Amino acid sequence: MRIAVTGGSGKLGRSVVRRLNQDGHEVTNLDLTGPKSRGFTQIDLRNYGHVLDALLGLDDRHGGVDAVVHLAAIPAPGLAPDAATFENNMLSTYNVFQATRRAGIRKLVYASSETVLGLPFDVDPPYIPVDEEYPARPESTYSLVKHLEEQMAVQLTRWDPELSIVALRFSNVMDPEDYEAFPAFDADASLRKWNLWGYIDGRDGAQGVVKALEYETPGFEAFIIANADTVMQRSSASLAAEVFPAVTVTKELGEHETMLSIDKAKRLLGFAPEHSWRDYHSLRTTPTED
């Protein structure tokens, strides 16, 4: 397919662009910054006219696209003033969603966030593992925008029944070099309780995007995208019991099973994480033969 990826220069975006190119798609990275190459076009997504123009066609790039992957955003709370985060992220997403519709593109995948689940869980989650079944609990301006984006997608797909919008609630994105720090998390269970000790390897995040692009059902759907394990060496059951003693655990947890449920993504998308930080440390500690 011909695919426009917004924010393709970001941490997750680089993995997504790489994977889509490897899979044989024709990818255009729409971002404020990036390499001066045929695959990159500089754009300010807050300008609706520029967004629509870029999706309809770009000289020397494409004459229109088949799908849009929207990843661009101020990527976390506190990186900018709250009002700036709201203005940038909400306006950019509206422009991308609306331009996608106006251009007649029927497939849109975008980055929602695990934060809508109630992060940083200063208020206990309703149950563990958390999933997509309970109402959103935004606790920051950044998360509020992610919730409002999902609500906007619900209404736009109601207006346009042929449109497919898939929201991927990505966990904390990690690259292999980030795994050096993981063993230290075991010293204090509270260090990473803010997202139930979850993460997503960027390469598995890219797999989630690929699977969502292949999802053919029109309408809106949201999926948690996390790795199958936690960032901890301790068991998931012991972590839940220590840090969230009053919270019901709804299933018997595997030794290191994620508490950000990916059951829905597995069932409907065929999502199957392939990378773990444990593999990285196993490779680094395995002696090599002379």
PDB file of C-alpha atoms in Angstrom:
ATOM      1  CA  MET A   1       0.000   0.000   0.000  1.00  0.00           C
ATOM      2  CA  ARG A   2       0.864   3.664  -0.188  1.00  0.00           C
ATOM      3  CA  ILE A   3       0.924   4.756   3.445  1.00  0.00           C
ATOM      4  CA  ALA A   4       1.369   8.172   5.051  1.00  0.00           C
ATOM      5  CA  VAL A   5       2.895   7.985   8.532  1.00  0.00           C
ATOM      6  CA  THR A   6       2.769  11.104  10.673  1.00  0.00           C
ATOM      7  CA  GLY A   7       5.505  11.347  13.275  1.00  0.00           C
ATOM      8  CA  GLY A   8       7.633   8.794  11.473  1.00  0.00           C
ATOM      9  CA  SER A   9      10.799  10.396  12.888  1.00  0.00           C
ATOM     10  CA  GLY A  10       9.795   9.690  16.497  1.00  0.00           C
ATOM     11  CA  LYS A  11      10.784   6.755  18.694  1.00  0.00           C
ATOM     12  CA  LEU A  12       7.890   4.516  17.698  1.00  0.00           C
ATOM     13  CA  GLY A  13       7.622   6.103  14.269  1.00  0.00           C
ATOM     14  CA  ARG A  14      11.106   5.006  13.223  1.00  0.00           C
ATOM     15  CA  SER A  15      10.254   1.379  13.977  1.00  0.00           C
ATOM     16  CA  VAL A  16       6.939   1.668  12.153  1.00  0.00           C
ATOM     17  CA  VAL A  17       8.439   3.239   9.028  1.00  0.00           C
ATOM     18  CA  ARG A  18      11.216   0.644   8.981  1.00  0.00           C
ATOM     19  CA  ARG A  19       8.751  -2.249   9.288  1.00  0.00           C
ATOM     20  CA  LEU A  20       6.373  -0.915   6.645  1.00  0.00           C
ATOM     21  CA  ASN A  21       9.234  -0.385   4.202  1.00  0.00           C
ATOM     22  CA  GLN A  22      10.531  -3.896   4.898  1.00  0.00           C
ATOM     23  CA  ASP A  23       7.054  -5.243   4.162  1.00  0.00           C
ATOM     24  CA  GLY A  24       7.153  -3.612   0.737  1.00  0.00           C
ATOM     25  CA  HIS A  25       4.839  -0.659   1.289  1.00  0.00           C
ATOM     26  CA  GLU A  26       5.443   2.810  -0.159  1.00  0.00           C
ATOM     27  CA  VAL A  27       5.829   5.028   2.901  1.00  0.00           C
ATOM     28  CA  THR A  28       5.866   8.803   3.270  1.00  0.00           C
ATOM     29  CA  ASN A  29       6.934  10.204   6.650  1.00  0.00           C
ATOM     30  CA  LEU A  30       5.063  13.417   7.466  1.00  0.00           C
ATOM     31  CA  ASP A  31       6.827  15.156  10.343  1.00  0.00           C
ATOM     32  CA  LEU A  32       8.374  18.435  11.478  1.00  0.00           C
ATOM     33  CA  THR A  33      11.841  16.894  11.454  1.00  0.00           C
ATOM     34  CA  GLY A  34      13.478  14.058   9.578  1.00  0.00           C
ATOM     35  CA  PRO A  35      16.127  13.081   7.062  1.00  0.00           C
ATOM     36  CA  LYS A  36      16.180  14.927   3.769  1.00  0.00           C
ATOM     37  CA  SER A  37      15.183  11.945   1.693  1.00  0.00           C
ATOM     38  CA  ARG A  38      12.505  10.872  -0.726  1.00  0.00           C
ATOM     39  CA  GLY A  39      10.570   9.259   2.093  1.00  0.00           C
ATOM     40  CA  PHE A  40      10.294  12.422   4.209  1.00  0.00           C
ATOM     41  CA  THR A  41       8.091  15.502   3.870  1.00  0.00           C
ATOM     42  CA  GLN A  42       8.193  18.323   6.397  1.00  0.00           C
ATOM     43  CA  ILE A  43       4.783  19.400   7.639  1.00  0.00           C
ATOM     44  CA  ASP A  44       3.081  21.198  10.511  1.00  0.00           C
ATOM     45  CA  LEU A  45       0.015  19.083  11.226  1.00  0.00           C
ATOM     46  CA  ARG A  46      -1.706  22.032  12.882  1.00  0.00           C
ATOM     47  CA  ASN A  47      -2.251  23.439   9.375  1.00  0.00           C
ATOM     48  CA  TYR A  48      -5.288  21.650   7.942  1.00  0.00           C
ATOM     49  CA  GLY A  49      -4.681  22.752   4.368  1.00  0.00           C
ATOM     50  CA  HIS A  50      -1.168  21.352   4.422  1.00  0.00           C
ATOM     51  CA  VAL A  51      -2.374  18.048   5.865  1.00  0.00           C
ATOM     52  CA  LEU A  52      -5.093  17.620   3.243  1.00  0.00           C
ATOM     53  CA  ASP A  53      -2.704  18.573   0.457  1.00  0.00           C
ATOM     54  CA  ALA A  54      -0.105  16.067   1.668  1.00  0.00           C
ATOM     55  CA  LEU A  55      -2.653  13.241   1.721  1.00  0.00           C
ATOM     56  CA  LEU A  56      -4.098  14.067  -1.691  1.00  0.00           C
ATOM     57  CA  GLY A  57      -0.692  14.083  -3.371  1.00  0.00           C
ATOM     58  CA  LEU A  58       2.906  15.268  -3.197  1.00  0.00           C
ATOM     59  CA  ASP A  59       5.209  16.109  -6.090  1.00  0.00           C
ATOM     60  CA  ASP A  60       7.837  13.372  -6.535  1.00  0.00           C
ATOM     61  CA  ARG A  61       6.208  11.335  -3.739  1.00  0.00           C
ATOM     62  CA  HIS A  62       2.715  10.066  -4.424  1.00  0.00           C
ATOM     63  CA  GLY A  63      -0.615  10.852  -6.035  1.00  0.00           C
ATOM     64  CA  GLY A  64      -2.638   9.877  -2.981  1.00  0.00           C
ATOM     65  CA  VAL A  65      -2.400   7.251  -0.256  1.00  0.00           C
ATOM     66  CA  ASP A  66      -4.316   4.116   0.678  1.00  0.00           C
ATOM     67  CA  ALA A  67      -3.955   4.419   4.441  1.00  0.00           C
ATOM     68  CA  VAL A  68      -2.813   6.787   7.173  1.00  0.00           C
ATOM     69  CA  VAL A  69      -0.876   5.945  10.340  1.00  0.00           C
ATOM     70  CA  HIS A  70      -1.033   8.886  12.747  1.00  0.00           C
ATOM     71  CA  LEU A  71       1.679   8.817  15.420  1.00  0.00           C
ATOM     72  CA  ALA A  72       2.727  12.477  15.641  1.00  0.00           C
ATOM     73  CA  ALA A  73       2.129  14.256  18.954  1.00  0.00           C
ATOM     74  CA  ILE A  74       3.740  15.828  21.954  1.00  0.00           C
ATOM     75  CA  PRO A  75       4.341  12.317  23.312  1.00  0.00           C
ATOM     76  CA  ALA A  76       3.872  12.584  27.080  1.00  0.00           C
ATOM     77  CA  PRO A  77       2.558  14.800  29.885  1.00  0.00           C
ATOM     78  CA  GLY A  78       4.750  17.641  31.102  1.00  0.00           C
ATOM     79  CA  LEU A  79       6.920  18.048  28.004  1.00  0.00           C
ATOM     80  CA  ALA A  80       5.055  21.269  27.201  1.00  0.00           C
ATOM     81  CA  PRO A  81       2.557  23.434  29.089  1.00  0.00           C
ATOM     82  CA  ASP A  82      -0.804  21.705  29.387  1.00  0.00           C
ATOM     83  CA  ALA A  83      -2.568  24.165  27.103  1.00  0.00           C
ATOM     84  CA  ALA A  84       0.124  23.720  24.453  1.00  0.00           C
ATOM     85  CA  THR A  85      -0.179  19.926  24.677  1.00  0.00           C
ATOM     86  CA  PHE A  86      -3.952  20.156  24.279  1.00  0.00           C
ATOM     87  CA  GLU A  87      -3.806  22.583  21.376  1.00  0.00           C
ATOM     88  CA  ASN A  88      -1.083  20.762  19.454  1.00  0.00           C
ATOM     89  CA  ASN A  89      -2.313  17.198  19.907  1.00  0.00           C
ATOM     90  CA  MET A  90      -6.046  17.803  19.596  1.00  0.00           C
ATOM     91  CA  LEU A  91      -5.793  20.081  16.567  1.00  0.00           C
ATOM     92  CA  SER A  92      -3.261  17.868  14.789  1.00  0.00           C
ATOM     93  CA  THR A  93      -5.401  14.780  15.276  1.00  0.00           C
ATOM     94  CA  TYR A  94      -8.575  16.522  14.131  1.00  0.00           C
ATOM     95  CA  ASN A  95      -6.777  17.730  11.012  1.00  0.00           C
ATOM     96  CA  VAL A  96      -5.443  14.248  10.230  1.00  0.00           C
ATOM     97  CA  PHE A  97      -8.783  12.542  10.863  1.00  0.00           C
ATOM     98  CA  GLN A  98     -10.779  15.068   8.858  1.00  0.00           C
ATOM     99  CA  ALA A  99      -8.299  15.240   5.976  1.00  0.00           C
ATOM    100  CA  THR A 100      -8.274  11.446   5.806  1.00  0.00           C
ATOM    101  CA  ARG A 101     -12.061  11.461   5.393  1.00  0.00           C
ATOM    102  CA  ARG A 102     -12.068  14.312   2.872  1.00  0.00           C
ATOM    103  CA  ALA A 103      -9.424  12.551   0.793  1.00  0.00           C
ATOM    104  CA  GLY A 104     -11.606   9.446   0.619  1.00  0.00           C
ATOM    105  CA  ILE A 105      -9.119   7.282   2.544  1.00  0.00           C
ATOM    106  CA  ARG A 106     -10.925   4.520   4.391  1.00  0.00           C
ATOM    107  CA  LYS A 107      -8.133   3.159   6.619  1.00  0.00           C
ATOM    108  CA  LEU A 108      -6.659   5.056   9.550  1.00  0.00           C
ATOM    109  CA  VAL A 109      -4.562   3.657  12.398  1.00  0.00           C
ATOM    110  CA  TYR A 110      -3.388   5.980  15.143  1.00  0.00           C
ATOM    111  CA  ALA A 111      -1.562   6.101  18.451  1.00  0.00           C
ATOM    112  CA  SER A 112      -3.840   6.353  21.426  1.00  0.00           C
ATOM    113  CA  SER A 113      -2.227   5.637  24.788  1.00  0.00           C
ATOM    114  CA  GLU A 114      -2.173   3.374  27.818  1.00  0.00           C
ATOM    115  CA  THR A 115      -2.683   6.566  29.857  1.00  0.00           C
ATOM    116  CA  VAL A 116      -6.446   6.464  29.188  1.00  0.00           C
ATOM    117  CA  LEU A 117      -6.582   3.379  31.431  1.00  0.00           C
ATOM    118  CA  GLY A 118      -5.950   5.540  34.512  1.00  0.00           C
ATOM    119  CA  LEU A 119      -2.189   6.027  34.637  1.00  0.00           C
ATOM    120  CA  PRO A 120      -0.344   6.679  36.900  1.00  0.00           C
ATOM    121  CA  PHE A 121      -2.788   4.575  38.974  1.00  0.00           C
ATOM    122  CA  ASP A 122      -2.662   6.828  42.035  1.00  0.00           C
ATOM    123  CA  VAL A 123      -6.280   5.675  42.140  1.00  0.00           C
ATOM    124  CA  ASP A 124      -6.405   1.887  42.012  1.00  0.00           C
ATOM    125  CA  PRO A 125      -7.458   0.329  38.707  1.00  0.00           C
ATOM    126  CA  PRO A 126     -10.900  -1.350  38.806  1.00  0.00           C
ATOM    127  CA  TYR A 127      -9.279  -4.768  38.340  1.00  0.00           C
ATOM    128  CA  ILE A 128      -6.093  -6.430  37.113  1.00  0.00           C
ATOM    129  CA  PRO A 129      -5.243  -7.084  34.319  1.00  0.00           C
ATOM    130  CA  VAL A 130      -6.718  -3.850  32.967  1.00  0.00           C
ATOM    131  CA  ASP A 131      -8.364  -4.025  29.551  1.00  0.00           C
ATOM    132  CA  GLU A 132     -10.476  -2.030  27.088  1.00  0.00           C
ATOM    133  CA  GLU A 133     -13.802  -2.813  28.769  1.00  0.00           C
ATOM    134  CA  TYR A 134     -14.042  -0.092  31.418  1.00  0.00           C
ATOM    135  CA  PRO A 135     -14.582   3.647  30.737  1.00  0.00           C
ATOM    136  CA  ALA A 136     -11.552   5.845  30.166  1.00  0.00           C
ATOM    137  CA  ARG A 137      -9.923   7.441  33.222  1.00  0.00           C
ATOM    138  CA  PRO A 138      -7.702  10.279  31.957  1.00  0.00           C
ATOM    139  CA  GLU A 139      -5.580  11.779  34.742  1.00  0.00           C
ATOM    140  CA  SER A 140      -3.603  14.385  32.749  1.00  0.00           C
ATOM    141  CA  THR A 141      -4.184  16.829  29.903  1.00  0.00           C
ATOM    142  CA  TYR A 142      -2.206  14.536  27.611  1.00  0.00           C
ATOM    143  CA  SER A 143      -4.451  11.602  28.521  1.00  0.00           C
ATOM    144  CA  LEU A 144      -7.590  13.733  28.283  1.00  0.00           C
ATOM    145  CA  VAL A 145      -6.697  14.509  24.664  1.00  0.00           C
ATOM    146  CA  LYS A 146      -6.179  10.807  23.934  1.00  0.00           C
ATOM    147  CA  HIS A 147      -9.647  10.096  25.347  1.00  0.00           C
ATOM    148  CA  LEU A 148     -11.218  12.912  23.327  1.00  0.00           C
ATOM    149  CA  GLU A 149      -9.483  11.624  20.184  1.00  0.00           C
ATOM    150  CA  GLU A 150     -11.075   8.229  20.725  1.00  0.00           C
ATOM    151  CA  GLN A 151     -14.480   9.848  21.184  1.00  0.00           C
ATOM    152  CA  MET A 152     -13.977  11.849  17.999  1.00  0.00           C
ATOM    153  CA  ALA A 153     -13.111   8.661  16.131  1.00  0.00           C
ATOM    154  CA  VAL A 154     -16.330   7.036  17.383  1.00  0.00           C
ATOM    155  CA  GLN A 155     -18.409   9.871  15.948  1.00  0.00           C
ATOM    156  CA  LEU A 156     -16.533  10.152  12.653  1.00  0.00           C
ATOM    157  CA  THR A 157     -16.985   6.450  11.968  1.00  0.00           C
ATOM    158  CA  ARG A 158     -20.669   6.856  12.813  1.00  0.00           C
ATOM    159  CA  TRP A 159     -20.897   9.636  10.222  1.00  0.00           C
ATOM    160  CA  ASP A 160     -18.959   7.558   7.706  1.00  0.00           C
ATOM    161  CA  PRO A 161     -19.818   3.838   8.093  1.00  0.00           C
ATOM    162  CA  GLU A 162     -17.178   2.771   5.561  1.00  0.00           C
ATOM    163  CA  LEU A 163     -14.366   4.392   7.532  1.00  0.00           C
ATOM    164  CA  SER A 164     -12.113   2.254   9.740  1.00  0.00           C
ATOM    165  CA  ILE A 165     -10.253   3.942  12.605  1.00  0.00           C
ATOM    166  CA  VAL A 166      -8.162   1.764  14.909  1.00  0.00           C
ATOM    167  CA  ALA A 167      -6.785   3.294  18.106  1.00  0.00           C
ATOM    168  CA  LEU A 168      -3.721   1.525  19.484  1.00  0.00           C
ATOM    169  CA  ARG A 169      -3.249   2.198  23.184  1.00  0.00           C
ATOM    170  CA  PHE A 170       0.513   1.813  23.170  1.00  0.00           C
ATOM    171  CA  SER A 171       2.392   1.104  26.363  1.00  0.00           C
ATOM    172  CA  ASN A 172       5.726   2.784  27.170  1.00  0.00           C
ATOM    173  CA  VAL A 173       7.834   2.424  23.990  1.00  0.00           C
ATOM    174  CA  MET A 174      11.282   0.879  24.388  1.00  0.00           C
ATOM    175  CA  ASP A 175      14.235   0.294  22.075  1.00  0.00           C
ATOM    176  CA  PRO A 176      16.790  -2.471  22.791  1.00  0.00           C
ATOM    177  CA  GLU A 177      19.290  -0.011  24.268  1.00  0.00           C
ATOM    178  CA  ASP A 178      16.705   0.933  26.913  1.00  0.00           C
ATOM    179  CA  TYR A 179      16.813  -2.597  28.339  1.00  0.00           C
ATOM    180  CA  GLU A 180      20.104  -1.932  30.147  1.00  0.00           C
ATOM    181  CA  ALA A 181      18.133  -0.190  32.888  1.00  0.00           C
ATOM    182  CA  PHE A 182      15.484  -2.854  33.405  1.00  0.00           C
ATOM    183  CA  PRO A 183      17.169  -5.065  36.058  1.00  0.00           C
ATOM    184  CA  ALA A 184      17.351  -2.070  38.414  1.00  0.00           C
ATOM    185  CA  PHE A 185      13.556  -1.797  38.511  1.00  0.00           C
ATOM    186  CA  ASP A 186      13.367  -4.829  40.823  1.00  0.00           C
ATOM    187  CA  ALA A 187      14.821  -2.839  43.695  1.00  0.00           C
ATOM    188  CA  ASP A 188      11.530  -0.980  44.215  1.00  0.00           C
ATOM    189  CA  ALA A 189       8.179  -2.282  42.971  1.00  0.00           C
ATOM    190  CA  SER A 190       6.730   1.234  43.080  1.00  0.00           C
ATOM    191  CA  LEU A 191       9.166   2.590  40.465  1.00  0.00           C
ATOM    192  CA  ARG A 192       7.127   1.254  37.574  1.00  0.00           C
ATOM    193  CA  LYS A 193       3.718   0.701  39.150  1.00  0.00           C
ATOM    194  CA  TRP A 194       2.476   3.782  37.271  1.00  0.00           C
ATOM    195  CA  ASN A 195       1.753   1.650  34.185  1.00  0.00           C
ATOM    196  CA  LEU A 196       1.451  -1.745  35.881  1.00  0.00           C
ATOM    197  CA  TRP A 197       5.073  -2.531  34.961  1.00  0.00           C
ATOM    198  CA  GLY A 198       4.256  -2.592  31.234  1.00  0.00           C
ATOM    199  CA  TYR A 199       6.199  -1.702  28.093  1.00  0.00           C
ATOM    200  CA  ILE A 200       6.150  -2.191  24.326  1.00  0.00           C
ATOM    201  CA  ASP A 201       9.220  -2.971  22.260  1.00  0.00           C
ATOM    202  CA  GLY A 202       9.179  -0.563  19.305  1.00  0.00           C
ATOM    203  CA  ARG A 203       9.413  -3.479  16.888  1.00  0.00           C
ATOM    204  CA  ASP A 204       6.337  -5.087  18.424  1.00  0.00           C
ATOM    205  CA  GLY A 205       4.608  -1.726  18.364  1.00  0.00           C
ATOM    206  CA  ALA A 206       5.261  -1.694  14.623  1.00  0.00           C
ATOM    207  CA  GLN A 207       3.783  -5.178  14.383  1.00  0.00           C
ATOM    208  CA  GLY A 208       0.666  -3.833  16.079  1.00  0.00           C
ATOM    209  CA  VAL A 209       0.385  -1.149  13.400  1.00  0.00           C
ATOM    210  CA  VAL A 210       0.776  -3.736  10.643  1.00  0.00           C
ATOM    211  CA  LYS A 211      -1.928  -5.926  12.165  1.00  0.00           C
ATOM    212  CA  ALA A 212      -4.243  -2.929  12.571  1.00  0.00           C
ATOM    213  CA  LEU A 213      -3.760  -1.956   8.917  1.00  0.00           C
ATOM    214  CA  GLU A 214      -4.835  -5.488   7.999  1.00  0.00           C
ATOM    215  CA  TYR A 215      -7.951  -5.268  10.192  1.00  0.00           C
ATOM    216  CA  GLU A 216     -10.775  -4.949   7.682  1.00  0.00           C
ATOM    217  CA  THR A 217     -13.814  -4.240   9.842  1.00  0.00           C
ATOM    218  CA  PRO A 218     -15.192  -0.681   9.391  1.00  0.00           C
ATOM    219  CA  GLY A 219     -15.938   1.443  12.443  1.00  0.00           C
ATOM    220  CA  PHE A 220     -13.903   2.304  15.517  1.00  0.00           C
ATOM    221  CA  GLU A 221     -11.962  -0.136  17.673  1.00  0.00           C
ATOM    222  CA  ALA A 222      -9.381   0.355  20.440  1.00  0.00           C
ATOM    223  CA  PHE A 223      -6.664  -2.096  21.416  1.00  0.00           C
ATOM    224  CA  ILE A 224      -4.043  -2.155  24.172  1.00  0.00           C
ATOM    225  CA  ILE A 225      -0.645  -2.827  22.600  1.00  0.00           C
ATOM    226  CA  ALA A 226       1.920  -4.014  25.151  1.00  0.00           C
ATOM    227  CA  ASN A 227       4.514  -6.715  25.405  1.00  0.00           C
ATOM    228  CA  ALA A 228       3.471 -10.076  26.793  1.00  0.00           C
ATOM    229  CA  ASP A 229       5.652  -9.704  29.896  1.00  0.00           C
ATOM    230  CA  THR A 230       6.423  -7.009  32.469  1.00  0.00           C
ATOM    231  CA  VAL A 231       9.611  -5.015  33.051  1.00  0.00           C
ATOM    232  CA  MET A 232      10.205  -6.932  36.287  1.00  0.00           C
ATOM    233  CA  GLN A 233      11.979 -10.164  37.251  1.00  0.00           C
ATOM    234  CA  ARG A 234       9.526 -10.656  40.112  1.00  0.00           C
ATOM    235  CA  SER A 235       6.269 -12.499  39.467  1.00  0.00           C
ATOM    236  CA  SER A 236       3.258 -10.533  38.315  1.00  0.00           C
ATOM    237  CA  ALA A 237       1.084 -12.046  41.056  1.00  0.00           C
ATOM    238  CA  SER A 238       3.461 -10.867  43.789  1.00  0.00           C
ATOM    239  CA  LEU A 239       3.618  -7.356  42.332  1.00  0.00           C
ATOM    240  CA  ALA A 240      -0.151  -7.037  42.186  1.00  0.00           C
ATOM    241  CA  ALA A 241      -0.513  -8.351  45.745  1.00  0.00           C
ATOM    242  CA  GLU A 242       2.094  -5.964  47.174  1.00  0.00           C
ATOM    243  CA  VAL A 243       1.225  -2.736  45.380  1.00  0.00           C
ATOM    244  CA  PHE A 244      -2.512  -3.145  44.731  1.00  0.00           C
ATOM    245  CA  PRO A 245      -3.705  -5.394  47.593  1.00  0.00           C
ATOM    246  CA  ALA A 246      -7.316  -4.181  47.388  1.00  0.00           C
ATOM    247  CA  VAL A 247      -7.668  -4.752  43.637  1.00  0.00           C
ATOM    248  CA  THR A 248      -9.311  -7.913  42.315  1.00  0.00           C
ATOM    249  CA  VAL A 249      -7.091 -10.010  40.053  1.00  0.00           C
ATOM    250  CA  THR A 250      -9.497 -11.511  37.522  1.00  0.00           C
ATOM    251  CA  LYS A 251      -7.331 -14.370  36.269  1.00  0.00           C
ATOM    252  CA  GLU A 252      -4.392 -16.499  37.298  1.00  0.00           C
ATOM    253  CA  LEU A 253      -1.393 -14.538  36.076  1.00  0.00           C
ATOM    254  CA  GLY A 254       1.528 -16.199  34.351  1.00  0.00           C
ATOM    255  CA  GLU A 255       4.946 -15.784  35.970  1.00  0.00           C
ATOM    256  CA  HIS A 256       5.737 -12.499  34.236  1.00  0.00           C
ATOM    257  CA  GLU A 257       2.454 -11.938  32.406  1.00  0.00           C
ATOM    258  CA  THR A 258       1.569  -8.400  31.423  1.00  0.00           C
ATOM    259  CA  MET A 259      -1.104  -6.687  33.498  1.00  0.00           C
ATOM    260  CA  LEU A 260      -2.016  -4.538  30.494  1.00  0.00           C
ATOM    261  CA  SER A 261      -4.251  -7.111  28.845  1.00  0.00           C
ATOM    262  CA  ILE A 262      -3.457  -7.781  25.192  1.00  0.00           C
ATOM    263  CA  ASP A 263      -6.075 -10.527  24.882  1.00  0.00           C
ATOM    264  CA  LYS A 264      -8.304  -8.419  22.634  1.00  0.00           C
ATOM    265  CA  ALA A 265      -5.414  -7.514  20.323  1.00  0.00           C
ATOM    266  CA  LYS A 266      -4.421 -11.166  20.134  1.00  0.00           C
ATOM    267  CA  ARG A 267      -7.961 -12.284  19.398  1.00  0.00           C
ATOM    268  CA  LEU A 268      -9.042  -9.700  16.823  1.00  0.00           C
ATOM    269  CA  LEU A 269      -5.745  -8.549  15.306  1.00  0.00           C
ATOM    270  CA  GLY A 270      -3.566 -11.632  15.646  1.00  0.00           C
ATOM    271  CA  PHE A 271      -1.062  -9.508  17.588  1.00  0.00           C
ATOM    272  CA  ALA A 272       1.768 -11.636  19.002  1.00  0.00           C
ATOM    273  CA  PRO A 273       4.761  -9.849  20.581  1.00  0.00           C
ATOM    274  CA  GLU A 274       8.084 -11.290  19.436  1.00  0.00           C
ATOM    275  CA  HIS A 275      10.637  -9.332  21.485  1.00  0.00           C
ATOM    276  CA  SER A 276      11.338  -9.235  25.208  1.00  0.00           C
ATOM    277  CA  TRP A 277      13.869  -7.405  27.313  1.00  0.00           C
ATOM    278  CA  ARG A 278      14.669 -10.798  28.855  1.00  0.00           C
ATOM    279  CA  ASP A 279      16.003 -12.004  25.512  1.00  0.00           C
ATOM    280  CA  TYR A 280      18.280  -8.969  25.340  1.00  0.00           C
ATOM    281  CA  HIS A 281      19.832  -9.676  28.735  1.00  0.00           C
ATOM    282  CA  SER A 282      20.035 -13.396  28.034  1.00  0.00           C
ATOM    283  CA  LEU A 283      22.081 -12.724  24.913  1.00  0.00           C
ATOM    284  CA  ARG A 284      24.381 -10.326  26.789  1.00  0.00           C
ATOM    285  CA  THR A 285      25.079 -12.817  29.602  1.00  0.00           C
ATOM    286  CA  THR A 286      25.458 -15.969  27.497  1.00  0.00           C
ATOM    287  CA  PRO A 287      29.167 -16.845  27.164  1.00  0.00           C
ATOM    288  CA  THR A 288      30.453 -17.181  23.613  1.00  0.00           C
ATOM    289  CA  GLU A 289      32.772 -19.909  22.399  1.00  0.00           C
ATOM    290  CA  ASP A 290      36.338 -19.015  21.428  1.00  0.00           C
TER     291      ASP A 290
END
